[in-house]
mmCIF file of C-alpha atoms in Angstrom:
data_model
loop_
_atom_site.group_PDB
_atom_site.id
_atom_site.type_symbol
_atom_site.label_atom_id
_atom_site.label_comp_id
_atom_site.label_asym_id
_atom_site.label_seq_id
_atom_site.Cartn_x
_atom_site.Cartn_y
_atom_site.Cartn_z
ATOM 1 C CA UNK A 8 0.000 0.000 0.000
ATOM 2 C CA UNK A 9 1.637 3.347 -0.646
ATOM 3 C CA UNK A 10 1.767 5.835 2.128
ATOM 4 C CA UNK A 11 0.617 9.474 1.292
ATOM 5 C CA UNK A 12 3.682 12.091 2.357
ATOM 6 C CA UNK A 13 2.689 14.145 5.478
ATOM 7 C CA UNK A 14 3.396 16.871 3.484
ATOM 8 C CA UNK A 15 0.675 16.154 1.253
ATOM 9 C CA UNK A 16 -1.354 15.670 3.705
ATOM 10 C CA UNK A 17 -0.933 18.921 5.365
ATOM 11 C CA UNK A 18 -1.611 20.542 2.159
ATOM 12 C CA UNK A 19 -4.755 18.704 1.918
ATOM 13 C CA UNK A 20 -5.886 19.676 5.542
ATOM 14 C CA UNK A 21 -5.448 22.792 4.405
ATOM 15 C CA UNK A 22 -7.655 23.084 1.320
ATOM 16 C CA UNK A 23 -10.142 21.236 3.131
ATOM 17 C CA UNK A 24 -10.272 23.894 6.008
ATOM 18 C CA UNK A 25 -9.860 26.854 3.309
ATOM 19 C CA UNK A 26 -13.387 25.230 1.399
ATOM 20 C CA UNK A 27 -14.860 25.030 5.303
ATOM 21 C CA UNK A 28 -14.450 28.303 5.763
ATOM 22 C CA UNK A 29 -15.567 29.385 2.439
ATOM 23 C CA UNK A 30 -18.470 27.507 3.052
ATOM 24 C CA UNK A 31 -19.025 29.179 6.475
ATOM 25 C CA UNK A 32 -18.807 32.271 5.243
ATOM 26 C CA UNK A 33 -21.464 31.574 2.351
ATOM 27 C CA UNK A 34 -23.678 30.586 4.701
ATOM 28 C CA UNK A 35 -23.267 33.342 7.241
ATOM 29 C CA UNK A 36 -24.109 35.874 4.404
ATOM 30 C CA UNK A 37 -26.985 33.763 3.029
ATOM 31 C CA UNK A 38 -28.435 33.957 6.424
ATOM 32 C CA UNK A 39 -27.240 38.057 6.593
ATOM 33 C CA UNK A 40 -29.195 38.433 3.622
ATOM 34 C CA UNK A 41 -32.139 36.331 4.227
ATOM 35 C CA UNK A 42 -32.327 38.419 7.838
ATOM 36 C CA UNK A 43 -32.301 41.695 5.610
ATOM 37 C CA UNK A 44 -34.613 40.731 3.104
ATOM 38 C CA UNK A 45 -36.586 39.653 6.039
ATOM 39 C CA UNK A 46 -36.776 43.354 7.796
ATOM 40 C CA UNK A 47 -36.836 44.872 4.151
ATOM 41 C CA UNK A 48 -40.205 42.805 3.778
ATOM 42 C CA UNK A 49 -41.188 43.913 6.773
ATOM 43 C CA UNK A 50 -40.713 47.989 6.213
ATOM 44 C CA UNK A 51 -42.520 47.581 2.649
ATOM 45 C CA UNK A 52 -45.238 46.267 4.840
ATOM 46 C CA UNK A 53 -45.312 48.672 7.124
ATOM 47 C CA UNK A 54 -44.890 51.016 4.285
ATOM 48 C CA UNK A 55 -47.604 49.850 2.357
ATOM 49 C CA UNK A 56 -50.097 49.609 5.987
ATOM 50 C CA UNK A 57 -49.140 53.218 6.200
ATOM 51 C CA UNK A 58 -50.123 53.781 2.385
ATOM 52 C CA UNK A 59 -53.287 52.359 3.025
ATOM 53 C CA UNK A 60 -54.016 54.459 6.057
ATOM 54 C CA UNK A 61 -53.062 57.398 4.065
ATOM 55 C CA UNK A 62 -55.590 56.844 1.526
ATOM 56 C CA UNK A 63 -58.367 55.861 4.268
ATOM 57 C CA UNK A 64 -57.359 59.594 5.599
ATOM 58 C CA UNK A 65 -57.243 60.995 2.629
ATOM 59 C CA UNK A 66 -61.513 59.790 2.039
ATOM 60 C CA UNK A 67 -61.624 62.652 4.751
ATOM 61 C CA UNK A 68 -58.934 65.296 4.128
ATOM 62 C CA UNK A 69 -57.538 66.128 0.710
ATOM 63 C CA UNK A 70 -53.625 66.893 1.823
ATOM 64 C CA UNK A 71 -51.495 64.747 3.884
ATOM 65 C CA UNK A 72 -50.266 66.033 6.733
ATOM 66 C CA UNK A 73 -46.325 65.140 8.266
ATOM 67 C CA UNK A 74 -45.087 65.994 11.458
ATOM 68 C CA UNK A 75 -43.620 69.474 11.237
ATOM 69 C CA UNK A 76 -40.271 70.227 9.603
ATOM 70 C CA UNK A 77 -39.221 73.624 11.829
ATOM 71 C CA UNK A 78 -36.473 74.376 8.763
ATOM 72 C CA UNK A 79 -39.328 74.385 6.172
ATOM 73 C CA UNK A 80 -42.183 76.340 8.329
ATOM 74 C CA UNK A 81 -41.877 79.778 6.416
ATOM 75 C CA UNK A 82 -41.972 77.443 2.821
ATOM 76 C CA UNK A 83 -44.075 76.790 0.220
ATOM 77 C CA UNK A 84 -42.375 74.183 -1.476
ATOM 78 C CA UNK A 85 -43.121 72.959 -5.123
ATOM 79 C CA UNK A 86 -41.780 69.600 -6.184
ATOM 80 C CA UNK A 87 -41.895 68.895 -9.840
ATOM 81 C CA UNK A 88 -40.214 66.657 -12.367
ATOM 82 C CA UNK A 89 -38.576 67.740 -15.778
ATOM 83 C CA UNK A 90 -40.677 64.773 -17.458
ATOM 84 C CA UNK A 91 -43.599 64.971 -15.624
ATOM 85 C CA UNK A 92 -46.723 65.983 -18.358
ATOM 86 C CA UNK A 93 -48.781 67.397 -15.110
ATOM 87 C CA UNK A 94 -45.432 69.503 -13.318
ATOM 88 C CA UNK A 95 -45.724 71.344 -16.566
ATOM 89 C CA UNK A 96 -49.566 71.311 -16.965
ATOM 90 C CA UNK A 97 -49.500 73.177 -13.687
ATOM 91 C CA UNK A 98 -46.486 75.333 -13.859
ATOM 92 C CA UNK A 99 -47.964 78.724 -14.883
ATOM 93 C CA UNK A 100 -50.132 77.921 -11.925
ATOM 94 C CA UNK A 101 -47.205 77.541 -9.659
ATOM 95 C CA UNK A 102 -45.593 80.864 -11.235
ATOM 96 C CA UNK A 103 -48.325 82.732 -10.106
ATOM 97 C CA UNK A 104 -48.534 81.381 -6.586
ATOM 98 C CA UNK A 105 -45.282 82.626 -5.994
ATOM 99 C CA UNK A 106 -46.420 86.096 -6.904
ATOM 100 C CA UNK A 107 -49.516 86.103 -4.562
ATOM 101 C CA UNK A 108 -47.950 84.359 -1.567
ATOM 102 C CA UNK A 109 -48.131 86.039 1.619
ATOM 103 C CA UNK A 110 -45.069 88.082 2.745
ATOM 104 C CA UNK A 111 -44.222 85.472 5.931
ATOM 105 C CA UNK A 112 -43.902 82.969 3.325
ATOM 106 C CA UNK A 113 -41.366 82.477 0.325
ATOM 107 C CA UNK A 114 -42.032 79.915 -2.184
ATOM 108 C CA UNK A 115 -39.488 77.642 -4.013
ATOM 109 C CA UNK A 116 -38.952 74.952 -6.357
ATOM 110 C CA UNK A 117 -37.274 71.962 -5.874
ATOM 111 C CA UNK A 118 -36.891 68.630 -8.693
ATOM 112 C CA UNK A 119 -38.396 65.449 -7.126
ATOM 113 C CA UNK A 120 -34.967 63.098 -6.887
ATOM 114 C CA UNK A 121 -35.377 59.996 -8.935
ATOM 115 C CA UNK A 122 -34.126 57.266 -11.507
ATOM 116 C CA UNK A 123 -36.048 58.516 -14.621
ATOM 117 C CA UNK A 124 -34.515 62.164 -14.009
ATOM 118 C CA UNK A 125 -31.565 61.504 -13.220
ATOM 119 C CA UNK A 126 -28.867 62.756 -10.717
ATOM 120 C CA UNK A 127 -27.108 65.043 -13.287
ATOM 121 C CA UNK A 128 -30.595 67.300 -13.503
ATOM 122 C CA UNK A 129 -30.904 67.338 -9.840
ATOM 123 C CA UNK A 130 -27.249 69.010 -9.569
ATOM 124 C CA UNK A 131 -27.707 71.273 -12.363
ATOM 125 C CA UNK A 132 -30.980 72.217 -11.084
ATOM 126 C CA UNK A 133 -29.145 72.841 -7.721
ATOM 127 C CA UNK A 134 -26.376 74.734 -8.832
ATOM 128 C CA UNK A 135 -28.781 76.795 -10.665
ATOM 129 C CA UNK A 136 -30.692 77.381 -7.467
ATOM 130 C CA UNK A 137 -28.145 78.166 -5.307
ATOM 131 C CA UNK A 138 -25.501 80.510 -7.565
ATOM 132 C CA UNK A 139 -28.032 81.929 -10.502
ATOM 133 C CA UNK A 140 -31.757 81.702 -7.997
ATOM 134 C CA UNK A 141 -32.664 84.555 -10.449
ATOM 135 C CA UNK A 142 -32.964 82.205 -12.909
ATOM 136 C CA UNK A 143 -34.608 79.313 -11.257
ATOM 137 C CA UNK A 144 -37.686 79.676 -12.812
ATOM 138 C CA UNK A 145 -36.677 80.140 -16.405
ATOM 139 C CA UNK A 146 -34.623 77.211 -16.051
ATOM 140 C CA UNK A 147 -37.428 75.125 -15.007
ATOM 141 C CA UNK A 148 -39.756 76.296 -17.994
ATOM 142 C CA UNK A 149 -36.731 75.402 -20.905
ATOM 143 C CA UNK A 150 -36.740 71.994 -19.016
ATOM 144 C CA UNK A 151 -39.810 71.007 -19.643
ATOM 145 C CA UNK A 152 -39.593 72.539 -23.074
ATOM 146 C CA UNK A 153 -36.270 70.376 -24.003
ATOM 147 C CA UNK A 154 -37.182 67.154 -22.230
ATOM 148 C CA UNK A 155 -41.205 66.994 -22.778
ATOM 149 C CA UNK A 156 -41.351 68.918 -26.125
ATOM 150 C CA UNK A 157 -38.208 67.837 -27.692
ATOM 151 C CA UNK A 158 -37.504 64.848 -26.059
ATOM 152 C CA UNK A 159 -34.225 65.139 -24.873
ATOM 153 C CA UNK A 160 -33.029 63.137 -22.166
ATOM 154 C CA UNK A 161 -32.508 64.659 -18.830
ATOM 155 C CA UNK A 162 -29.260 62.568 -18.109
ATOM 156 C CA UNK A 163 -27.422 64.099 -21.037
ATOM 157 C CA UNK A 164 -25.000 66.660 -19.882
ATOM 158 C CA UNK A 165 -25.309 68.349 -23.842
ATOM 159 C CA UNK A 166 -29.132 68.304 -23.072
ATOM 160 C CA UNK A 167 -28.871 70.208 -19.877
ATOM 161 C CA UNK A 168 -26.651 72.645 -21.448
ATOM 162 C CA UNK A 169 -29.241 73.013 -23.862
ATOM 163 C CA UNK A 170 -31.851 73.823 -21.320
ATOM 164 C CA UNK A 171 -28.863 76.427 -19.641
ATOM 165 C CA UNK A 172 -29.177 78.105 -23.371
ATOM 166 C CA UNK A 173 -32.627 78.301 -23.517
ATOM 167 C CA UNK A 174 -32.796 79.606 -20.564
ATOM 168 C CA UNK A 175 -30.724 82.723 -21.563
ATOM 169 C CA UNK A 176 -27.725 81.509 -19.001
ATOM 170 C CA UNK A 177 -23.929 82.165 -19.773
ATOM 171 C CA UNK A 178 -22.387 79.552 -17.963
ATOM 172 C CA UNK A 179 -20.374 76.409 -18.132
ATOM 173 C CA UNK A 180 -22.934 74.151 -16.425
ATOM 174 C CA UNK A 181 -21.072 71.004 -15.935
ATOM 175 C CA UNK A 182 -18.002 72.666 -14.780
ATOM 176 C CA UNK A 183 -20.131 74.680 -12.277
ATOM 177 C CA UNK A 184 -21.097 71.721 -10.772
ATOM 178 C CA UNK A 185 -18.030 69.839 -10.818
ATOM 179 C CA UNK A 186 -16.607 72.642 -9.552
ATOM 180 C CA UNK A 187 -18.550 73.303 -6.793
ATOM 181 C CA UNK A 188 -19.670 69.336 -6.384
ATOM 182 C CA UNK A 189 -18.955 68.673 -2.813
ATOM 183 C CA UNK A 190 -21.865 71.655 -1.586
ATOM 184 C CA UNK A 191 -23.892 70.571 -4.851
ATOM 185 C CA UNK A 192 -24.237 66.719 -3.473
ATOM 186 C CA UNK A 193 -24.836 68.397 0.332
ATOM 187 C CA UNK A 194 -27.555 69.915 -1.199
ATOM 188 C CA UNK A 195 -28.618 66.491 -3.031
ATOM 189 C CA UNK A 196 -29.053 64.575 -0.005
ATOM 190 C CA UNK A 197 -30.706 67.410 1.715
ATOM 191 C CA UNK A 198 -33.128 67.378 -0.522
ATOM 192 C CA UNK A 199 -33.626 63.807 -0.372
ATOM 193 C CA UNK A 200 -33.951 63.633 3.194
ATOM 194 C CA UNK A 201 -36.397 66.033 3.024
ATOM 195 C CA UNK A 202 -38.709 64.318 0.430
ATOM 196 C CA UNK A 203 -38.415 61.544 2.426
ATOM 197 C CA UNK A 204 -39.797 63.300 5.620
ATOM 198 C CA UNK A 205 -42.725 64.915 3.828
ATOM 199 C CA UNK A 206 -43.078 61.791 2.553
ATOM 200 C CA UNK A 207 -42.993 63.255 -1.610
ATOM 201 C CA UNK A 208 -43.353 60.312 -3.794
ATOM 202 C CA UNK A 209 -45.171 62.246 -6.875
ATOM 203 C CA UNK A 210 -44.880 65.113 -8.691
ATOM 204 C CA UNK A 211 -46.350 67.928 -9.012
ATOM 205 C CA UNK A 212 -46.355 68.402 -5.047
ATOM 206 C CA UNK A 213 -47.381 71.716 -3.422
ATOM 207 C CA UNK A 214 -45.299 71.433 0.440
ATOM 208 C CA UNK A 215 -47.218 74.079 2.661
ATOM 209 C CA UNK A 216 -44.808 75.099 5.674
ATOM 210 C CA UNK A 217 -43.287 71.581 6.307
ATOM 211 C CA UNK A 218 -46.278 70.466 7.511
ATOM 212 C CA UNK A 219 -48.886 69.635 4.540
ATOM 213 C CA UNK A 220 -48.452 67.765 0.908
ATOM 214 C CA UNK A 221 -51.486 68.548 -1.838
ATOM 215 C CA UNK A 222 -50.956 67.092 -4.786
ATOM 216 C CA UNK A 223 -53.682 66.913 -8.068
ATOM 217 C CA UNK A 224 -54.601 63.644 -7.284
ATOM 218 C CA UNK A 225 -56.397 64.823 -4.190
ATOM 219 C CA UNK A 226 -58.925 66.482 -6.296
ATOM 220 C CA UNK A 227 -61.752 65.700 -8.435
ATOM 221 C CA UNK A 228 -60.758 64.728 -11.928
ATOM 222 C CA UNK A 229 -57.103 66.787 -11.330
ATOM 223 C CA UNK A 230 -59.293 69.854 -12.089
ATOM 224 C CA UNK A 231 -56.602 72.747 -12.133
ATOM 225 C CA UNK A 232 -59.181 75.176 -10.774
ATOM 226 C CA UNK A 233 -60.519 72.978 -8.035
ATOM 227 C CA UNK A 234 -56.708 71.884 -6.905
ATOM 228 C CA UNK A 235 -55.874 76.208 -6.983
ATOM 229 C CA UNK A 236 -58.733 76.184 -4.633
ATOM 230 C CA UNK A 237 -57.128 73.209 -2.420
ATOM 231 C CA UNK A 238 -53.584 74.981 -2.733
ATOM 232 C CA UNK A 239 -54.620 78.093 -1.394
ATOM 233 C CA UNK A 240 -57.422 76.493 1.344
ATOM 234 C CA UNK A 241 -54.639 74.808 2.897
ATOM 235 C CA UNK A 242 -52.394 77.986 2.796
ATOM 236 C CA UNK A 243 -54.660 79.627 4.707
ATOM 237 C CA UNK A 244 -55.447 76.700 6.886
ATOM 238 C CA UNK A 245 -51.616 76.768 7.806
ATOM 239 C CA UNK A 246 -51.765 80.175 8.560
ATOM 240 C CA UNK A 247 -54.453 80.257 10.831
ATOM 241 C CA UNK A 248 -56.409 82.263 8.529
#
């Protein structure tokens, strides 16, 4: 009978116990991700519960109310998307709500994060916002323009620039932002904290003082007169008028 060498038979000790512990640490991430697709089931529940409370509440009152955001209380916040038919339905309507606002209050527009949009809109829009706010609202109107009417995609860096020359705007966009990225993507994930606390999952979204969401849906048929009515009921409501 031949003998194996104790050599080889260290050497096969030792791929045994390397494919053991390969095998262990398979299985303790299959069970770390079987534990967090467990609690991510779990929140979508909750999530979803919470949805259909919403909508039970929302049989009563047409706005959604959020606990109150102290940074937002002086804020009428408008959340729209660049590809959204119905954020561009209702812009003039937002334009002119900024021009009859009460004084305590200052209105401003702010791009709904998202996938479809993309991140490079949301930091142009920013950068926009924060260096040229003159030009917010112009910027907004050439989006829709360039993305809804001509069908340009809102992830193209030549697109945005396109909306930046519509808009009547001498400036290197993209090296504004990558110039000034690091306060540009503080911004970003202020703004996403903050949709996430009003709890923004639709656009176009009227924010009244941190506090209340209205959005079209909430009104008969999206009429634009009837949801101008809403808008400005709950204005009032939030002012104690």
């Amino acid at each position: 009978m031949i003998k194996t060498p104790p050599q080889v038979n260290a050497k096969l000790f030792n791929k045994r116990r390397g494919l053991f512990k390969y095998i262990s640490i398979c299985a303790t991430t299959l069970i770390a991700t079987k534990e967090s697709l467990s609690s991510t089931v779990s929140q979508l529940v909750k999530i979803e519960n919470s949805e259909q409370l919403t909508t039970q509440n929302q049989q009563i009152r047409p706005f959604l109310q959020v606990p109150s955001i102290v940074k937002e209380e002086n804020t009428v916040r408008v959340f729209f998307s660049p590809n959204c038919p119905y954020s561009y339905n209702y812009f003039n309507f937002f334009l002119n709500l900024s021009k009859s606002l009460p004084k305590e209050l200052k209105f401003e527009l702010s791009p709904l994060p998202n996938k479809r949009d993309g991140v490079e809109y949301a930091l142009a829009f920013l950068a926009i916002r924060r260096f040229m706010p003159e030009h917010t609202s112009e910027f907004t109107k050439s989006s829709f323009k360039v993305f809804q009417d001509l069908g340009l995609n809102s992830k193209n860096w030549s697109a945005i620039e396109r909306v930046t020359r519509a808009s009547n705007i001498e400036v290197n966009l993209p090296s504004l932002v990558l110039s000034r990225k690091a306060v540009l993507i503080n911004d970003l994930s202020a703004l996403i904290q903050l949709t996430k606390e009003l709890r923004v999952t639709n656009t176009p979204c009227v924010a009244v003082v941190g506090t209340y969401t209205v959005t079209p849906e909430y009104v008969s048929g999206a009429d634009p007169a009837l949801f101008n009515q809403l808008v400005n009921g709950v204005i009032s409501m939030a002012l104690g008028a």
